[in-house]
C-alpha positions as semicolon CSV with decimal commas, in nm:
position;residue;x (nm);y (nm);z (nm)
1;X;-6,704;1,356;-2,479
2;X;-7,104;1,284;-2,424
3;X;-7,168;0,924;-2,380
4;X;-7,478;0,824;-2,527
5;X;-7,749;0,598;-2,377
6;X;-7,768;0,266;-2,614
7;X;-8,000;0,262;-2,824
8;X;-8,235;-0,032;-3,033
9;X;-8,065;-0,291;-3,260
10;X;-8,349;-0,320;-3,430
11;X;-8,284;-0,351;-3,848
12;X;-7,898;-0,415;-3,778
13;X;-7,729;-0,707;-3,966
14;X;-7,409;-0,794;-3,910
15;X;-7,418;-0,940;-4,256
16;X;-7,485;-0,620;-4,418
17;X;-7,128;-0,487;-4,310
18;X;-6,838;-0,698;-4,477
19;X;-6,590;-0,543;-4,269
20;X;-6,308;-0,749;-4,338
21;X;-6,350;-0,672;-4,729
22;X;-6,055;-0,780;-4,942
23;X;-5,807;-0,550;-5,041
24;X;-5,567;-0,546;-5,372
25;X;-5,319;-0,876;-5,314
26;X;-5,590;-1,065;-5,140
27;X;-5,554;-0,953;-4,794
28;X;-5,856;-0,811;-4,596
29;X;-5,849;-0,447;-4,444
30;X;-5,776;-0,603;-4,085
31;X;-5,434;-0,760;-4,207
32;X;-5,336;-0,479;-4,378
33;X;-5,409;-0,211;-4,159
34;X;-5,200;-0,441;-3,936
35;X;-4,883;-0,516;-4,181
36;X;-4,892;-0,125;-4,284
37;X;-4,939;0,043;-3,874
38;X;-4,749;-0,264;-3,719
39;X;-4,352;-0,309;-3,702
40;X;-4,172;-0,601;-3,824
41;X;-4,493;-0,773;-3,912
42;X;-4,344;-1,075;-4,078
43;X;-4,636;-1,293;-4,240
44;X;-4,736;-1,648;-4,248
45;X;-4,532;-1,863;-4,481
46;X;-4,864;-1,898;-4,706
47;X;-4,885;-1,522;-4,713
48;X;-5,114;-1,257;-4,560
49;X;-5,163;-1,382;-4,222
50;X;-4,969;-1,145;-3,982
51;X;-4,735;-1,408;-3,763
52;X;-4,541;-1,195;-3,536
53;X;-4,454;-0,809;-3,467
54;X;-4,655;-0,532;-3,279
């Protein structure tokens, strides 16, 4: 694998990107990505929030 040289930043917007968009039942992509490729994820009591597993 090439490694490219960094380039500008220029015109990026973190704001733009709403990478934690909510998915069906309310969670965002990052929790469940993490309850459906983690094991025993057990949630918060008020739902959604991963509290334990790996």
């Amino acid at each position: 694998m090439t490694v490219a040289v960094p380039q500008s930043m220029h015109g990026y917007a973190r704001d733009k990107f709403d990478i934690w968009f909510t998915q069906p039942g309310g969670r965002t992509t990052r929790q469940a990505v993490l309850a459906r490729d983690g094991r025993d994820v057990q949630d918060k009591p008020d739902g959604c929030r991963p509290a334990s597993g790996s």
